[in-house]
Short mmCIF file of C-alpha atoms in Angstrom, two decimals:
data_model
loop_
_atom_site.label_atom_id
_atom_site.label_comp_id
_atom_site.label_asym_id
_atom_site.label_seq_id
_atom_site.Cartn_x
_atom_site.Cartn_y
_atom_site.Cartn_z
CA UNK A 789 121.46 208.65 54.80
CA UNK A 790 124.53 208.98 54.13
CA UNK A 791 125.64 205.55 52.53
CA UNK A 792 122.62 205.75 50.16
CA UNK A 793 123.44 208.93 48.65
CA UNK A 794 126.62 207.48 48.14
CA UNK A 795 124.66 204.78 46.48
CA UNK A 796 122.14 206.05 44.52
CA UNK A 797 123.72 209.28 43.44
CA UNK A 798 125.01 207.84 40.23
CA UNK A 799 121.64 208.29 38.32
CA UNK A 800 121.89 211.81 39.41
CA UNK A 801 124.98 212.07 37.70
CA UNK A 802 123.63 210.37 34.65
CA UNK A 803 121.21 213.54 34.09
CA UNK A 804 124.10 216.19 34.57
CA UNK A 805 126.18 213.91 31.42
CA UNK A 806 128.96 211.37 33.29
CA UNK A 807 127.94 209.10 30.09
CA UNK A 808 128.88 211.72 27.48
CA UNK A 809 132.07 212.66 29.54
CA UNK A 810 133.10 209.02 30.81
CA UNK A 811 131.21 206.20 28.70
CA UNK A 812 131.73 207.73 25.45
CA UNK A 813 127.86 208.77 24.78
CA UNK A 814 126.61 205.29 25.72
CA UNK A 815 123.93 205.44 23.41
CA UNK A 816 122.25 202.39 24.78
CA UNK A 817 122.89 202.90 28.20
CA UNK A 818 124.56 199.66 28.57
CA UNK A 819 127.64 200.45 30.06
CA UNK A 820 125.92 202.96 32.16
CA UNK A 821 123.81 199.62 33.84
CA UNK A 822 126.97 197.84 34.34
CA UNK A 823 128.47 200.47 36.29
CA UNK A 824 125.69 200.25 38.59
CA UNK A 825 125.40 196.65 38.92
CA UNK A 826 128.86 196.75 39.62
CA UNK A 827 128.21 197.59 42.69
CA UNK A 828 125.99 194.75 43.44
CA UNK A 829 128.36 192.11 43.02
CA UNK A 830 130.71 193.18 45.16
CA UNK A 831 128.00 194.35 47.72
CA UNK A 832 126.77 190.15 47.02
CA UNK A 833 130.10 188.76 47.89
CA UNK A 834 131.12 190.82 51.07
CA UNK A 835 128.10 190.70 53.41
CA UNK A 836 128.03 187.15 54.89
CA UNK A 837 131.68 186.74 55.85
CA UNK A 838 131.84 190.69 57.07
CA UNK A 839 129.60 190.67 59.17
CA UNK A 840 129.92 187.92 60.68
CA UNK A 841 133.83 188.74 61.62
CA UNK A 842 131.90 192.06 62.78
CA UNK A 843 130.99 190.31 66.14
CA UNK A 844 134.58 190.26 67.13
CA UNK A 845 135.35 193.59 66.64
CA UNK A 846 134.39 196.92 68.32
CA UNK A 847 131.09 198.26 66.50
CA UNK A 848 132.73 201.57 66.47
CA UNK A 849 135.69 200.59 64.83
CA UNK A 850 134.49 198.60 62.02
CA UNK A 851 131.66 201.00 61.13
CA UNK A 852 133.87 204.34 61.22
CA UNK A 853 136.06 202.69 59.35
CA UNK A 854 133.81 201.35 56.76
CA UNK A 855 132.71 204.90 56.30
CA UNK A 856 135.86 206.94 55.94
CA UNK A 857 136.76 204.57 53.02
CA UNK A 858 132.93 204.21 51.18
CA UNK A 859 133.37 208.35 51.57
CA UNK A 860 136.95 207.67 49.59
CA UNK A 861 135.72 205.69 46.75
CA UNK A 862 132.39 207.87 46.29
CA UNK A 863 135.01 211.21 45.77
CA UNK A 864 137.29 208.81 44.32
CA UNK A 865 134.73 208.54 41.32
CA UNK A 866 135.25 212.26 40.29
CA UNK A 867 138.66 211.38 39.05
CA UNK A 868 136.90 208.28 36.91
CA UNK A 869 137.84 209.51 33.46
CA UNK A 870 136.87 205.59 31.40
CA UNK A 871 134.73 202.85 31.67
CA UNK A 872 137.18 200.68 34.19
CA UNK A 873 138.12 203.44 36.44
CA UNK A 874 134.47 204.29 36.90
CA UNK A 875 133.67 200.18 37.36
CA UNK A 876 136.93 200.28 40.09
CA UNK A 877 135.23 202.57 42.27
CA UNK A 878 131.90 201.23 42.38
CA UNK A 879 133.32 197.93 43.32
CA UNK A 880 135.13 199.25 45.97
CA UNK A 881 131.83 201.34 47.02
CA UNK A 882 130.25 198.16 47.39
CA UNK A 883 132.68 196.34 49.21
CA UNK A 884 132.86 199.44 52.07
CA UNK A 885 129.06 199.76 52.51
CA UNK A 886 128.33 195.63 52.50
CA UNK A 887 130.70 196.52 55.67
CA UNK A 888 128.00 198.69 57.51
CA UNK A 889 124.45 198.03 55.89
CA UNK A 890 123.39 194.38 56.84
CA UNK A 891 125.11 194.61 60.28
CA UNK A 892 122.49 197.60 60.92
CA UNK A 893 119.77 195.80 62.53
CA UNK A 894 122.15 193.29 63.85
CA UNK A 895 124.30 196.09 65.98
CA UNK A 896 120.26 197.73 67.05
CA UNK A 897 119.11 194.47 67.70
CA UNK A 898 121.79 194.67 70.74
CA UNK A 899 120.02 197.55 72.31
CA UNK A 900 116.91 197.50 71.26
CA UNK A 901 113.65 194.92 72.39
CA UNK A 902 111.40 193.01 69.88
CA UNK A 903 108.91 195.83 70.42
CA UNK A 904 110.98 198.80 69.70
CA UNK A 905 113.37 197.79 66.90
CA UNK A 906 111.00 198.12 64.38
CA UNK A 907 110.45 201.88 64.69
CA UNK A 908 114.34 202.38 65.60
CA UNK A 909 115.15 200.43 62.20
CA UNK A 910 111.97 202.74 60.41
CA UNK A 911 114.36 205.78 61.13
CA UNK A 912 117.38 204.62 59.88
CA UNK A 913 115.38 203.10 56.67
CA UNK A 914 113.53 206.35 56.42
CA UNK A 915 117.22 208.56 56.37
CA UNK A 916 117.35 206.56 52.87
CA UNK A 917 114.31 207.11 51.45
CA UNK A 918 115.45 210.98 52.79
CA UNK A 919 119.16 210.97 50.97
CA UNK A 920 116.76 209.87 47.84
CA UNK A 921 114.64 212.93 48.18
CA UNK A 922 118.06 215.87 49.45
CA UNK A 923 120.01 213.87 46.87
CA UNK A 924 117.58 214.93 44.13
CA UNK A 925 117.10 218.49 45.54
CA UNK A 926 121.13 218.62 45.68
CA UNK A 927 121.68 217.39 42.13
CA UNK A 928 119.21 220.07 41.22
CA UNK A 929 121.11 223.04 42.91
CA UNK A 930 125.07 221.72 41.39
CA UNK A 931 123.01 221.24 37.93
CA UNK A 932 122.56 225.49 38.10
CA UNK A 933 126.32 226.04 39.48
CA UNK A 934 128.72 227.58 37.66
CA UNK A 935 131.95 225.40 38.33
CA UNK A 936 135.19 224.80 36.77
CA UNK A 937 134.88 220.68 36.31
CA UNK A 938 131.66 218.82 35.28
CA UNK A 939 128.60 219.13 37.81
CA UNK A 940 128.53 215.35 38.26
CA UNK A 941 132.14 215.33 39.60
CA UNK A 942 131.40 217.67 41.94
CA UNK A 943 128.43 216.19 43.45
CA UNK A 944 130.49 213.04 43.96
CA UNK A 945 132.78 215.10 45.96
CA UNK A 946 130.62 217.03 47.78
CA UNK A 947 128.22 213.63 48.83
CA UNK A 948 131.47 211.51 49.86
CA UNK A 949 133.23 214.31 51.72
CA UNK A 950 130.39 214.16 54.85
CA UNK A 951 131.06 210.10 55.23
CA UNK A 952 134.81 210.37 55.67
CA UNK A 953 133.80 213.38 58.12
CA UNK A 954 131.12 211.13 60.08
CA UNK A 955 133.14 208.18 59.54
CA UNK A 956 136.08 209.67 62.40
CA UNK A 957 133.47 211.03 64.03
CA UNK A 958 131.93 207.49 64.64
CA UNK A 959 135.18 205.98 66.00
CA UNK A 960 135.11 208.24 69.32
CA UNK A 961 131.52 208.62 69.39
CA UNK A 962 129.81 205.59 68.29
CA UNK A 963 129.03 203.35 71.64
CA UNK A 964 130.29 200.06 71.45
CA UNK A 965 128.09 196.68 72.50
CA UNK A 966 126.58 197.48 75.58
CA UNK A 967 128.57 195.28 78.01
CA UNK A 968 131.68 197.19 76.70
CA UNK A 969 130.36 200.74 76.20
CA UNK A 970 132.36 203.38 77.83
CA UNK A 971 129.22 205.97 77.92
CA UNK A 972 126.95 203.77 80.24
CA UNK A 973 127.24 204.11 83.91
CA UNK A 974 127.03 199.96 86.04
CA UNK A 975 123.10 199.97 86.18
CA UNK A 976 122.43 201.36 83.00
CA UNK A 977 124.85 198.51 81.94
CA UNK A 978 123.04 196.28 83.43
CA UNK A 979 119.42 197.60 82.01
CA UNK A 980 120.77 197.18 78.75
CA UNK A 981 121.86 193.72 79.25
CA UNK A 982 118.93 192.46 80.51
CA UNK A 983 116.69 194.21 77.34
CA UNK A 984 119.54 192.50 74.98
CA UNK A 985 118.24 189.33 76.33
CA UNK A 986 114.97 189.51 76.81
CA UNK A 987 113.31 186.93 75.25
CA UNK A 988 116.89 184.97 74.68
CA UNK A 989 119.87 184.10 76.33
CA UNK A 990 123.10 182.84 74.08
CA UNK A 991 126.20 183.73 72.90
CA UNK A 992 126.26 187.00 74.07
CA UNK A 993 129.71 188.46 73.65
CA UNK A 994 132.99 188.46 71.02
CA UNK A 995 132.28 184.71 70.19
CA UNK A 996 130.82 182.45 67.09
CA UNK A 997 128.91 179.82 67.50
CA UNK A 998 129.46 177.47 64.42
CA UNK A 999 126.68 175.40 64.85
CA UNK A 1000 124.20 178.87 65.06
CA UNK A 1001 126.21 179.35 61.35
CA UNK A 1002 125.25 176.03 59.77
CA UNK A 1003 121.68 176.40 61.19
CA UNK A 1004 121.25 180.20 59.66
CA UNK A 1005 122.31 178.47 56.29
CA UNK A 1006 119.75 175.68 56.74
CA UNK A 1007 116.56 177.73 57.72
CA UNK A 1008 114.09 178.10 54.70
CA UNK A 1009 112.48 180.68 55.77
CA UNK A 1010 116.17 182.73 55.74
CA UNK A 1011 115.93 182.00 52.20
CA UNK A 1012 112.04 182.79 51.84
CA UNK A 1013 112.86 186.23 53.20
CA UNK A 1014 115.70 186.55 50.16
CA UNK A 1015 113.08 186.09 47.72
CA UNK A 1016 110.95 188.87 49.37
CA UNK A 1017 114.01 191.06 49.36
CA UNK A 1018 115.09 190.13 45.25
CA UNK A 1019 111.42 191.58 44.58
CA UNK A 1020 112.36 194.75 46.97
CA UNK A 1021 115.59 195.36 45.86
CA UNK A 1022 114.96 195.18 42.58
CA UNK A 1023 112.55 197.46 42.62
CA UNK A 1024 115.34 199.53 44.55
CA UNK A 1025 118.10 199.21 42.16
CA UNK A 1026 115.75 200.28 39.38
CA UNK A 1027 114.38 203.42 41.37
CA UNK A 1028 117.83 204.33 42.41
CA UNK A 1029 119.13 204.44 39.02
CA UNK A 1030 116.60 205.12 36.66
CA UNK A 1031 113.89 207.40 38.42
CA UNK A 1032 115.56 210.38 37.33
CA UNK A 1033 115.62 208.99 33.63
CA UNK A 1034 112.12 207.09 34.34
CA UNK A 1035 110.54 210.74 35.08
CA UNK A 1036 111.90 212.71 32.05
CA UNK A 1037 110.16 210.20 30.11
CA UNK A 1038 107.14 211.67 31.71
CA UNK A 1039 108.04 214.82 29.47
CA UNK A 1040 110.26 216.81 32.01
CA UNK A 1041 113.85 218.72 31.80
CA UNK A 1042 116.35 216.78 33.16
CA UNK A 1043 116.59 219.43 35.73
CA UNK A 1044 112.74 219.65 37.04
CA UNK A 1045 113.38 215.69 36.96
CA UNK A 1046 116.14 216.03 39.86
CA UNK A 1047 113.22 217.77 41.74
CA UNK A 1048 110.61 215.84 40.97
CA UNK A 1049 111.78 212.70 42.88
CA UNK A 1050 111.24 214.29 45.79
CA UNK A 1051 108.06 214.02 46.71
CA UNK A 1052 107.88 210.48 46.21
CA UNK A 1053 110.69 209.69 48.28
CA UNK A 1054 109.22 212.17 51.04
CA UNK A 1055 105.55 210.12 50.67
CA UNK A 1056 107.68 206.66 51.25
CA UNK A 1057 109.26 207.68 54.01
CA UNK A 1058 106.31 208.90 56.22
CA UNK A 1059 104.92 205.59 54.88
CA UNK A 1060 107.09 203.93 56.26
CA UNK A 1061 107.07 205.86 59.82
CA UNK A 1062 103.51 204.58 59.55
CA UNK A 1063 104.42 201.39 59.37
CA UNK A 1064 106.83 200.31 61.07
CA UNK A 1065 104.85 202.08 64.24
CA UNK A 1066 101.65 199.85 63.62
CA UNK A 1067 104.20 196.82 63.45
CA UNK A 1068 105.58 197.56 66.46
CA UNK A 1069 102.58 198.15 68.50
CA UNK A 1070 100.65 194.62 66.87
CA UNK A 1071 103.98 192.77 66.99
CA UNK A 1072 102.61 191.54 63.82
CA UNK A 1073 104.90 192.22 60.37
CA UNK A 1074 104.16 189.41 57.61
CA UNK A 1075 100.93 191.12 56.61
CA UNK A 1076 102.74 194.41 56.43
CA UNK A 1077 105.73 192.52 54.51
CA UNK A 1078 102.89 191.26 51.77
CA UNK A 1079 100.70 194.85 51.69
CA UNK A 1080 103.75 196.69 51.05
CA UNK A 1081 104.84 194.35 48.37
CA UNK A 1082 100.87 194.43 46.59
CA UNK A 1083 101.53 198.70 46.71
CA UNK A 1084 104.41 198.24 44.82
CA UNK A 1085 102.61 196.05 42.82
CA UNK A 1086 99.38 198.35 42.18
CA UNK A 1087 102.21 200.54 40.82
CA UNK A 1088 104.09 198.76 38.35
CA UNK A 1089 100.43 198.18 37.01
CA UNK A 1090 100.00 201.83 36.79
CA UNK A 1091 102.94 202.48 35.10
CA UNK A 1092 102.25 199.33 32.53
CA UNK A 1093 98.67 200.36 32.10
CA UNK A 1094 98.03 204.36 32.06
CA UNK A 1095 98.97 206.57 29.66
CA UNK A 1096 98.70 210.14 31.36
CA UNK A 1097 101.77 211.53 32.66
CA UNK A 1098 100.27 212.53 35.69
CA UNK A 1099 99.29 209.10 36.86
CA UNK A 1100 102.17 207.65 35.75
CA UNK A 1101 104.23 210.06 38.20
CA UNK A 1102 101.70 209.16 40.67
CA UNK A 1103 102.58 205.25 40.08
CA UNK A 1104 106.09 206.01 41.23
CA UNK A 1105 104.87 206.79 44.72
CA UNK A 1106 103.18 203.91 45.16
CA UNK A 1107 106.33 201.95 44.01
CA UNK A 1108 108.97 204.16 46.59
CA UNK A 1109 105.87 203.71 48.98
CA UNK A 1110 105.75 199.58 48.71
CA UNK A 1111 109.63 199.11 48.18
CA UNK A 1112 110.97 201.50 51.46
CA UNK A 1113 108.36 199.53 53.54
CA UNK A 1114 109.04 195.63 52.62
CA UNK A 1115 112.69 196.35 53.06
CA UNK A 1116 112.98 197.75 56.58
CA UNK A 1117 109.52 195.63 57.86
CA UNK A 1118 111.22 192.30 56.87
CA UNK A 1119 115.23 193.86 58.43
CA UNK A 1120 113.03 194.29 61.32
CA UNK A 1121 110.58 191.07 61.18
CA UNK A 1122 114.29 188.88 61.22
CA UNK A 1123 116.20 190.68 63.53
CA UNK A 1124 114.71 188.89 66.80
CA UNK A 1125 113.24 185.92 64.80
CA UNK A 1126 116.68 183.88 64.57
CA UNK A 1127 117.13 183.16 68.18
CA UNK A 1128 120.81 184.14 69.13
CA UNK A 1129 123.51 186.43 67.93
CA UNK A 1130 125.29 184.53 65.78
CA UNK A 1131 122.71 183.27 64.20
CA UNK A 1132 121.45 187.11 63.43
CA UNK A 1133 124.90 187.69 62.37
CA UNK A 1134 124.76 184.99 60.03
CA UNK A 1135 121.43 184.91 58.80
CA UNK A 1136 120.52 188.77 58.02
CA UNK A 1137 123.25 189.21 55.76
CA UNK A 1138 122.47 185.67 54.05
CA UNK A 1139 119.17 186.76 53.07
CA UNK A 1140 120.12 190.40 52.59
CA UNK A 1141 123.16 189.14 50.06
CA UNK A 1142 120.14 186.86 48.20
CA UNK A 1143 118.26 189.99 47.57
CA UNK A 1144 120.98 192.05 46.20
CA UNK A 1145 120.89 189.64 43.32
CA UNK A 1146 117.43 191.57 42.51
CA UNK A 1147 119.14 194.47 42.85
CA UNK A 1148 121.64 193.95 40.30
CA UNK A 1149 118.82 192.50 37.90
CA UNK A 1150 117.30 195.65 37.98
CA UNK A 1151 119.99 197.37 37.61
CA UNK A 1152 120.04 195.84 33.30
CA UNK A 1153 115.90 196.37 33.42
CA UNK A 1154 115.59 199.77 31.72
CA UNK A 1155 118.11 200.08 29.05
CA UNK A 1156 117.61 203.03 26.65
CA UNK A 1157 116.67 201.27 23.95
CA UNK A 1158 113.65 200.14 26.18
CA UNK A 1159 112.15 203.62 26.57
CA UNK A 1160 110.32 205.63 27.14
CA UNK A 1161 107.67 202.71 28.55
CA UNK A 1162 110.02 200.34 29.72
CA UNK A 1163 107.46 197.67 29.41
CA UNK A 1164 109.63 194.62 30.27
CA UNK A 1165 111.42 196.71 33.13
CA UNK A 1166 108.06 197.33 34.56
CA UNK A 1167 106.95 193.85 33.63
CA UNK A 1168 109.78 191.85 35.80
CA UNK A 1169 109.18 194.30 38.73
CA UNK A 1170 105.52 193.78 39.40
CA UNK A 1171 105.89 189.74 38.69
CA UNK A 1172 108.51 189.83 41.54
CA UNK A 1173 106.42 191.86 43.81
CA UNK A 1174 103.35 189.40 43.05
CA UNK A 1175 105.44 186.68 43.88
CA UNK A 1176 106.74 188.21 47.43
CA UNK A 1177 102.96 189.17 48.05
CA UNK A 1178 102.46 185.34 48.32
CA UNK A 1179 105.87 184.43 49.89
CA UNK A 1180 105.06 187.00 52.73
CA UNK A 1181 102.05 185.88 53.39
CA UNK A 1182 103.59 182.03 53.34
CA UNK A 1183 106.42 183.22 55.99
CA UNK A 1184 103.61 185.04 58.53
CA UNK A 1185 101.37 182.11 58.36
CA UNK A 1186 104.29 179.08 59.22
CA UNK A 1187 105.66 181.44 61.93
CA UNK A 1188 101.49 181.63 63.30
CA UNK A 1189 101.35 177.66 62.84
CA UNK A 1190 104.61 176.95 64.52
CA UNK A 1191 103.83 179.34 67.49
CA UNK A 1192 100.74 177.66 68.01
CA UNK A 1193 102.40 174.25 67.77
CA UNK A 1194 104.69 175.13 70.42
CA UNK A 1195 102.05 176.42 72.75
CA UNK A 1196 99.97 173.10 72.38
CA UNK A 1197 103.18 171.04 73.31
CA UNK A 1198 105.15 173.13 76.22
CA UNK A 1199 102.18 175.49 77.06
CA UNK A 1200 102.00 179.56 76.33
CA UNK A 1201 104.95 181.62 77.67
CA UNK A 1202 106.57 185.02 77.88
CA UNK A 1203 107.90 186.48 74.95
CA UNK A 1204 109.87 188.71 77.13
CA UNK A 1205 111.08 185.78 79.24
CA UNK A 1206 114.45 184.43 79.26
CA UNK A 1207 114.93 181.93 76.91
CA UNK A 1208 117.97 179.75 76.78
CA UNK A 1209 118.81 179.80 72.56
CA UNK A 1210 122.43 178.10 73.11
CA UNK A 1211 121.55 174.93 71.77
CA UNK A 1212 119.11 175.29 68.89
CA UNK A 1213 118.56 179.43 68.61
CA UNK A 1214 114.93 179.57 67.44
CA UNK A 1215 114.01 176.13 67.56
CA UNK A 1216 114.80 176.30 71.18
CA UNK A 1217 110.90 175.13 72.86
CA UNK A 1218 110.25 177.83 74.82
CA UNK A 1219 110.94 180.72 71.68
CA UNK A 1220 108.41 182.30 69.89
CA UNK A 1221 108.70 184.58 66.87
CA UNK A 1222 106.90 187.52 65.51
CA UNK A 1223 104.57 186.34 63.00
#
């Protein structure tokens, strides 16, 4: 929750006037979308090669640590007082939190089981969708404040302060990969080994398995998932930094527009509860991957096609609804789909990294100038989501196919069973993925 408010709470601070105090006006909002995207570039570069040197270092450390200094550069933008100070720390904010995010499901994929990590991954997706909806309710309360510096600098400070704090608190609290946990008694040790493994057995441990790399890099369907997550996040760029501005095109104060994306937030996250529950129980998440991206769809439609200001607010629930579910189903759908450790290591953030690319499109989408319909914003967004509708539905049916093909050639198996992944990961003969 915390590294999202972080995030997103820059179009917050657009309502409450960082352009007029930092950017000079910004009458075309311009410099105001590179800021953002700023972030995206760094948060592009950063994810492959971090989390991959993640594996050989104690989950604790590196993810504490990662917070504290994300915490740092979120206050640190309070003191922005021009363009390139501003751009600095939203660099730096991206280079922190590519640190932690993508290596999410990889560190829950350690204790969790293919049937479980779905729901664990919902609640960790959902705290997002829940620092959208507390960071507009806390924008909303510092708007009203009576302070001695700009509102917008302090809610910098007072969103970054709590991820230094949890940051120390995850060094001595955070357990570390289960073989090497200090809070699990022998058994329990063993427990969690054996549901680390079930359904593979590799390179369980500090160690990189090259080959597992240059496999991850040659897997379409690494790179299909990319494309699903360029339509997600840039529908996620865009609501993170324009559905403040978005809604007081709707005819609201800037102020009842801090409250009002609340409830759409709220809606996407028991959404995506919903979900990720059904996913979990049917072991089943391409369909869910392509519905979620068609809701998102049916909203961009709404927004392109209605002219009532009601339904158009409406439109943006369908839209947080879609976008929160494709981008924890497919973190889930890949995290025990890639056969081995490294290969998750290498793989998540590949396709995660891919996606951010959509995030930093939409982050030049809805410049002032465009307003207030944003037709070619809106546009790109529901041509992208009509393309991962079809790419998701692609991905579920060659994972069906190959299952199938394996079954006719080495006969049906356990998915719970060992499997040895050493060799080829999930090409291994006796693997068989979540479709």
């Amino acid at each position: 929750m915390l590294l999202d408010l972080d995030r997103i709470n820059l179009g917050n601070a657009r309502l409450q006037g960082l352009p007029q105090d930092v950017l000079g006006g910004d009458p075309t909002g311009v410099l105001y979308d590179w800021v953002n995207s700023a972030f995206y570039f760094s948060y592009i570069l950063c994810p492959v090669p971090a989390i991959i040197l993640s594996k050989l270092c104690p989950p604790r450390l590196w993810f504490g640590c990662a917070a504290v200094v994300w915490g740092l550069c979120s206050m640190l933008m309070a003191t922005a007082f021009n363009f390139p100070g501003l751009l600095v720390a939203r660099v730096a904010l991206g280079v922190f939190e590519a640190a932690l995010s993508p290596g999410v499901p990889f560190y829950m994929s350690l204790f969790y089981t293919r049937q479980e990590i779905g729901l664990r991954l919902a609640t960790y997706g959902g705290f997002a969708a829940v620092a959208g909806a507390f960071g507009g309710l806390l924008a909303f309360g510092i708007q009203h404040a009576h302070t001695a510096i700009a509102t917008w600098r302090v809610l910098f400070i007072i969103e970054g302060a709590p991820s230094v704090l949890l940051g120390f608190t995850a060094i001595f609290l955070l357990p570390d990969r289960p073989e090497e946990t200090r809070f699990l008694y022998e058994e329990e040790r063993k427990l969690a080994l054996e549901r680390m493994n079930r359904g593979t057995k590799a390179d369980t441990g500090r160690v990189l398995n090259k080959k597992h790399i240059i496999l991850a890099f040659k897997d379409w369907r690494i790179y299909a998932a990319g494309v699903i997550y360029i339509a997600s996040n840039c529908a996620f760029g865009s609501i993170s930094a324009f559905l403040p501005t978005i809604i007081t095109t709707f005819g609201f104060t800037n102020a009842i527009a801090q409250l009002l994306t609340i409830p759409p937030y709220a809606v996407a996250a028991t959404i995506l509860g919903i979900t990720s529950y059904m996913t979990d129980r049917l072991q089943s998440r391409g369909p869910f991957v392509a519905a979620g991206s068609l809701i998102g769809a049916i909203g961009y439609v709404l927004l392109l096609t209605v002219t009532s200001n009601h339904a158009r607010y409406f439109a943006t629930f369908w839209i947080t609804s879609g976008t929160y579910t494709v981008n924890n189903t497919i973190i889930a759908w890949f995290a025990h789909n890639l056969g081995s450790e490294t290969k998750r290591a290498a793989g998540i953030p590949l396709y995660m990294v891919i996606g951010q690319c959509g995030a930093v499109l939409g982050s030049h989408l809805y410049p002032l100038t465009e307003g207030p319909r944003y037709i070619v914003g809106f546009s790109v967004n529901l041509a992208l989501y009509a393309l991962a509708t079809a790419v998701a539905l692609v991905l579920t049916v060659s994972y069906r196919l190959e299952n199938r093909r394996r079954d006719k050639k080495h006969g049906k198996v356990d998915v719970d069973a060992l499997v040895d992944t050493t060799e080829y990961a999930d090409k291994a003969a006796d693997f068989r993925y979540t479709p």
